[in-house]
Amino acid sequence: MGHAFIRKVHVLYQRVLRKYPGNVGLWLDFATFCFSHGNARLLSEVTSQGLRLNPSCAGLWCFAANWEYKHKGDISAARHLLLRGLRNCAQSKVLWQVYFRLELKVAADVRARNEALGLPAVVLMKNASTTLHSGG
């Protein structure tokens, strides 16, 4: 597709989202379009604006966290997004599941990295038990 056509689609999405800011499906469609055409900067803007206007939508929080972790490799940003999402919609089972999966995936990545480096899988802190028992 040509640059002019892609720009026209972006303008159309922006116009319709100004008219219907609560339509989460449109936000996700626009973000997916940006992703499929490699516009990472606009994708970040679209997700942040969508989250600002629809903070109680668990799907947008999951999409944004997935983008940060899988495509940008930023675990702390993904974790931060999920925690903010859980503050805004604490009753969302989907957000809790995605957050739990993310933490399990991170733990598996750390374990695999430690195995590749030849480090022990579990590091026991010898002083931890004595510190707890001595009250310090």
PDB file of C-alpha atoms in Angstrom:
ATOM      1  CA  MET A   1       0.000   0.000   0.000  1.00  0.00           C
ATOM      2  CA  GLY A   2       1.134   3.476  -0.745  1.00  0.00           C
ATOM      3  CA  HIS A   3       2.046   6.021   1.869  1.00  0.00           C
ATOM      4  CA  ALA A   4      -0.783   8.344   0.824  1.00  0.00           C
ATOM      5  CA  PHE A   5      -3.373   5.596   1.238  1.00  0.00           C
ATOM      6  CA  ILE A   6      -2.081   4.630   4.682  1.00  0.00           C
ATOM      7  CA  ARG A   7      -2.077   8.290   5.749  1.00  0.00           C
ATOM      8  CA  LYS A   8      -5.687   8.638   4.538  1.00  0.00           C
ATOM      9  CA  VAL A   9      -6.724   5.589   6.605  1.00  0.00           C
ATOM     10  CA  HIS A  10      -5.011   7.115   9.658  1.00  0.00           C
ATOM     11  CA  VAL A  11      -6.906  10.372   9.164  1.00  0.00           C
ATOM     12  CA  LEU A  12     -10.207   8.492   8.806  1.00  0.00           C
ATOM     13  CA  TYR A  13      -9.573   6.527  12.008  1.00  0.00           C
ATOM     14  CA  GLN A  14      -8.679   9.704  13.878  1.00  0.00           C
ATOM     15  CA  ARG A  15     -11.853  11.441  12.675  1.00  0.00           C
ATOM     16  CA  VAL A  16     -14.148   8.567  13.622  1.00  0.00           C
ATOM     17  CA  LEU A  17     -12.454   8.188  17.015  1.00  0.00           C
ATOM     18  CA  ARG A  18     -12.984  11.872  17.755  1.00  0.00           C
ATOM     19  CA  LYS A  19     -16.668  11.304  17.080  1.00  0.00           C
ATOM     20  CA  TYR A  20     -16.915   7.962  18.952  1.00  0.00           C
ATOM     21  CA  PRO A  21     -14.176   7.953  21.619  1.00  0.00           C
ATOM     22  CA  GLY A  22     -15.909   5.250  23.670  1.00  0.00           C
ATOM     23  CA  ASN A  23     -15.876   2.656  20.885  1.00  0.00           C
ATOM     24  CA  VAL A  24     -13.116   0.347  22.122  1.00  0.00           C
ATOM     25  CA  GLY A  25     -13.318  -1.880  19.051  1.00  0.00           C
ATOM     26  CA  LEU A  26     -12.305   1.062  16.873  1.00  0.00           C
ATOM     27  CA  TRP A  27      -9.343   1.829  19.135  1.00  0.00           C
ATOM     28  CA  LEU A  28      -8.181  -1.780  18.883  1.00  0.00           C
ATOM     29  CA  ASP A  29      -8.718  -1.821  15.107  1.00  0.00           C
ATOM     30  CA  PHE A  30      -6.698   1.371  14.698  1.00  0.00           C
ATOM     31  CA  ALA A  31      -3.914   0.038  16.923  1.00  0.00           C
ATOM     32  CA  THR A  32      -3.859  -3.217  14.952  1.00  0.00           C
ATOM     33  CA  PHE A  33      -3.698  -1.256  11.687  1.00  0.00           C
ATOM     34  CA  CYS A  34      -0.763   0.795  13.007  1.00  0.00           C
ATOM     35  CA  PHE A  35       1.003  -2.389  14.101  1.00  0.00           C
ATOM     36  CA  SER A  36       0.452  -4.173  10.798  1.00  0.00           C
ATOM     37  CA  HIS A  37       1.928  -1.223   8.884  1.00  0.00           C
ATOM     38  CA  GLY A  38       4.895  -0.781  11.204  1.00  0.00           C
ATOM     39  CA  ASN A  39       4.034   2.599  12.682  1.00  0.00           C
ATOM     40  CA  ALA A  40       5.239   2.056  16.252  1.00  0.00           C
ATOM     41  CA  ARG A  41       5.192   5.731  17.220  1.00  0.00           C
ATOM     42  CA  LEU A  42       1.565   6.185  16.213  1.00  0.00           C
ATOM     43  CA  LEU A  43       0.675   2.853  17.829  1.00  0.00           C
ATOM     44  CA  SER A  44       2.026   4.093  21.158  1.00  0.00           C
ATOM     45  CA  GLU A  45       0.043   7.327  20.799  1.00  0.00           C
ATOM     46  CA  VAL A  46      -3.150   5.472  19.868  1.00  0.00           C
ATOM     47  CA  THR A  47      -2.948   3.054  22.801  1.00  0.00           C
ATOM     48  CA  SER A  48      -2.155   5.792  25.320  1.00  0.00           C
ATOM     49  CA  GLN A  49      -4.990   7.973  24.060  1.00  0.00           C
ATOM     50  CA  GLY A  50      -7.368   5.012  24.015  1.00  0.00           C
ATOM     51  CA  LEU A  51      -6.430   4.135  27.605  1.00  0.00           C
ATOM     52  CA  ARG A  52      -6.837   7.743  28.705  1.00  0.00           C
ATOM     53  CA  LEU A  53     -10.362   7.881  27.249  1.00  0.00           C
ATOM     54  CA  ASN A  54     -11.378   4.313  28.202  1.00  0.00           C
ATOM     55  CA  PRO A  55      -9.567   3.464  31.455  1.00  0.00           C
ATOM     56  CA  SER A  56     -12.039   0.754  32.434  1.00  0.00           C
ATOM     57  CA  CYS A  57     -11.468  -1.374  29.312  1.00  0.00           C
ATOM     58  CA  ALA A  58      -9.426  -4.447  30.209  1.00  0.00           C
ATOM     59  CA  GLY A  59      -8.803  -5.315  26.549  1.00  0.00           C
ATOM     60  CA  LEU A  60      -6.943  -2.085  25.881  1.00  0.00           C
ATOM     61  CA  TRP A  61      -4.760  -2.581  28.962  1.00  0.00           C
ATOM     62  CA  CYS A  62      -3.938  -6.127  27.819  1.00  0.00           C
ATOM     63  CA  PHE A  63      -3.160  -4.943  24.274  1.00  0.00           C
ATOM     64  CA  ALA A  64      -0.855  -2.190  25.512  1.00  0.00           C
ATOM     65  CA  ALA A  65       0.981  -4.494  27.931  1.00  0.00           C
ATOM     66  CA  ASN A  66       1.362  -7.162  25.243  1.00  0.00           C
ATOM     67  CA  TRP A  67       2.835  -4.571  22.869  1.00  0.00           C
ATOM     68  CA  GLU A  68       5.317  -3.383  25.475  1.00  0.00           C
ATOM     69  CA  TYR A  69       6.503  -6.864  26.449  1.00  0.00           C
ATOM     70  CA  LYS A  70       6.433  -8.867  23.234  1.00  0.00           C
ATOM     71  CA  HIS A  71       7.369  -6.227  20.696  1.00  0.00           C
ATOM     72  CA  LYS A  72       9.384  -3.674  22.631  1.00  0.00           C
ATOM     73  CA  GLY A  73      10.834  -6.100  25.204  1.00  0.00           C
ATOM     74  CA  ASP A  74      10.107  -3.804  28.137  1.00  0.00           C
ATOM     75  CA  ILE A  75       8.899  -5.948  31.038  1.00  0.00           C
ATOM     76  CA  SER A  76       8.736  -3.076  33.523  1.00  0.00           C
ATOM     77  CA  ALA A  77       6.494  -1.011  31.228  1.00  0.00           C
ATOM     78  CA  ALA A  78       4.225  -4.014  30.619  1.00  0.00           C
ATOM     79  CA  ARG A  79       4.022  -4.719  34.341  1.00  0.00           C
ATOM     80  CA  HIS A  80       3.299  -1.037  35.064  1.00  0.00           C
ATOM     81  CA  LEU A  81       0.503  -0.968  32.473  1.00  0.00           C
ATOM     82  CA  LEU A  82      -1.105  -4.104  33.879  1.00  0.00           C
ATOM     83  CA  LEU A  83      -0.921  -2.789  37.430  1.00  0.00           C
ATOM     84  CA  ARG A  84      -2.513   0.501  36.359  1.00  0.00           C
ATOM     85  CA  GLY A  85      -5.186  -1.483  34.547  1.00  0.00           C
ATOM     86  CA  LEU A  86      -5.838  -3.538  37.668  1.00  0.00           C
ATOM     87  CA  ARG A  87      -6.230  -0.331  39.665  1.00  0.00           C
ATOM     88  CA  ASN A  88      -8.836   0.912  37.180  1.00  0.00           C
ATOM     89  CA  CYS A  89     -10.717  -2.371  36.782  1.00  0.00           C
ATOM     90  CA  ALA A  90      -9.799  -4.598  39.701  1.00  0.00           C
ATOM     91  CA  GLN A  91     -12.698  -6.988  39.076  1.00  0.00           C
ATOM     92  CA  SER A  92     -11.452  -7.971  35.609  1.00  0.00           C
ATOM     93  CA  LYS A  93     -10.572 -11.653  35.619  1.00  0.00           C
ATOM     94  CA  VAL A  94      -8.916 -11.279  32.216  1.00  0.00           C
ATOM     95  CA  LEU A  95      -6.479  -8.644  33.492  1.00  0.00           C
ATOM     96  CA  TRP A  96      -5.569 -10.779  36.500  1.00  0.00           C
ATOM     97  CA  GLN A  97      -4.970 -13.782  34.214  1.00  0.00           C
ATOM     98  CA  VAL A  98      -2.823 -11.770  31.818  1.00  0.00           C
ATOM     99  CA  TYR A  99      -0.824 -10.312  34.719  1.00  0.00           C
ATOM    100  CA  PHE A 100      -0.289 -13.777  36.214  1.00  0.00           C
ATOM    101  CA  ARG A 101       0.775 -15.171  32.813  1.00  0.00           C
ATOM    102  CA  LEU A 102       3.193 -12.282  32.352  1.00  0.00           C
ATOM    103  CA  GLU A 103       4.831 -12.913  35.715  1.00  0.00           C
ATOM    104  CA  LEU A 104       5.081 -16.655  34.979  1.00  0.00           C
ATOM    105  CA  LYS A 105       6.622 -15.916  31.591  1.00  0.00           C
ATOM    106  CA  VAL A 106       9.152 -13.565  33.170  1.00  0.00           C
ATOM    107  CA  ALA A 107      10.035 -16.166  35.798  1.00  0.00           C
ATOM    108  CA  ALA A 108      10.497 -18.782  33.050  1.00  0.00           C
ATOM    109  CA  ASP A 109      12.704 -16.364  31.088  1.00  0.00           C
ATOM    110  CA  VAL A 110      14.856 -15.689  34.160  1.00  0.00           C
ATOM    111  CA  ARG A 111      15.146 -19.397  34.855  1.00  0.00           C
ATOM    112  CA  ALA A 112      16.124 -20.150  31.247  1.00  0.00           C
ATOM    113  CA  ARG A 113      18.682 -17.327  31.317  1.00  0.00           C
ATOM    114  CA  ASN A 114      20.170 -18.654  34.560  1.00  0.00           C
ATOM    115  CA  GLU A 115      20.383 -22.174  33.126  1.00  0.00           C
ATOM    116  CA  ALA A 116      22.065 -20.857  29.977  1.00  0.00           C
ATOM    117  CA  LEU A 117      24.609 -19.002  32.108  1.00  0.00           C
ATOM    118  CA  GLY A 118      25.141 -22.026  34.327  1.00  0.00           C
ATOM    119  CA  LEU A 119      23.864 -20.304  37.450  1.00  0.00           C
ATOM    120  CA  PRO A 120      22.020 -22.298  40.097  1.00  0.00           C
ATOM    121  CA  ALA A 121      18.251 -22.416  39.625  1.00  0.00           C
ATOM    122  CA  VAL A 122      17.512 -21.455  43.232  1.00  0.00           C
ATOM    123  CA  VAL A 123      19.746 -19.202  45.225  1.00  0.00           C
ATOM    124  CA  LEU A 124      19.278 -19.649  48.948  1.00  0.00           C
ATOM    125  CA  MET A 125      20.177 -16.733  51.117  1.00  0.00           C
ATOM    126  CA  LYS A 126      22.021 -18.096  54.132  1.00  0.00           C
ATOM    127  CA  ASN A 127      21.579 -14.925  56.160  1.00  0.00           C
ATOM    128  CA  ALA A 128      17.835 -14.599  55.485  1.00  0.00           C
ATOM    129  CA  SER A 129      16.763 -17.246  57.998  1.00  0.00           C
ATOM    130  CA  THR A 130      19.140 -15.993  60.685  1.00  0.00           C
ATOM    131  CA  THR A 131      17.996 -12.403  60.126  1.00  0.00           C
ATOM    132  CA  LEU A 132      14.355 -13.404  60.468  1.00  0.00           C
ATOM    133  CA  HIS A 133      14.987 -15.408  63.646  1.00  0.00           C
ATOM    134  CA  SER A 134      17.173 -12.796  65.287  1.00  0.00           C
ATOM    135  CA  GLY A 135      14.601 -10.041  64.765  1.00  0.00           C
ATOM    136  CA  GLY A 136      16.830  -7.854  62.618  1.00  0.00           C
TER     137      GLY A 136
END
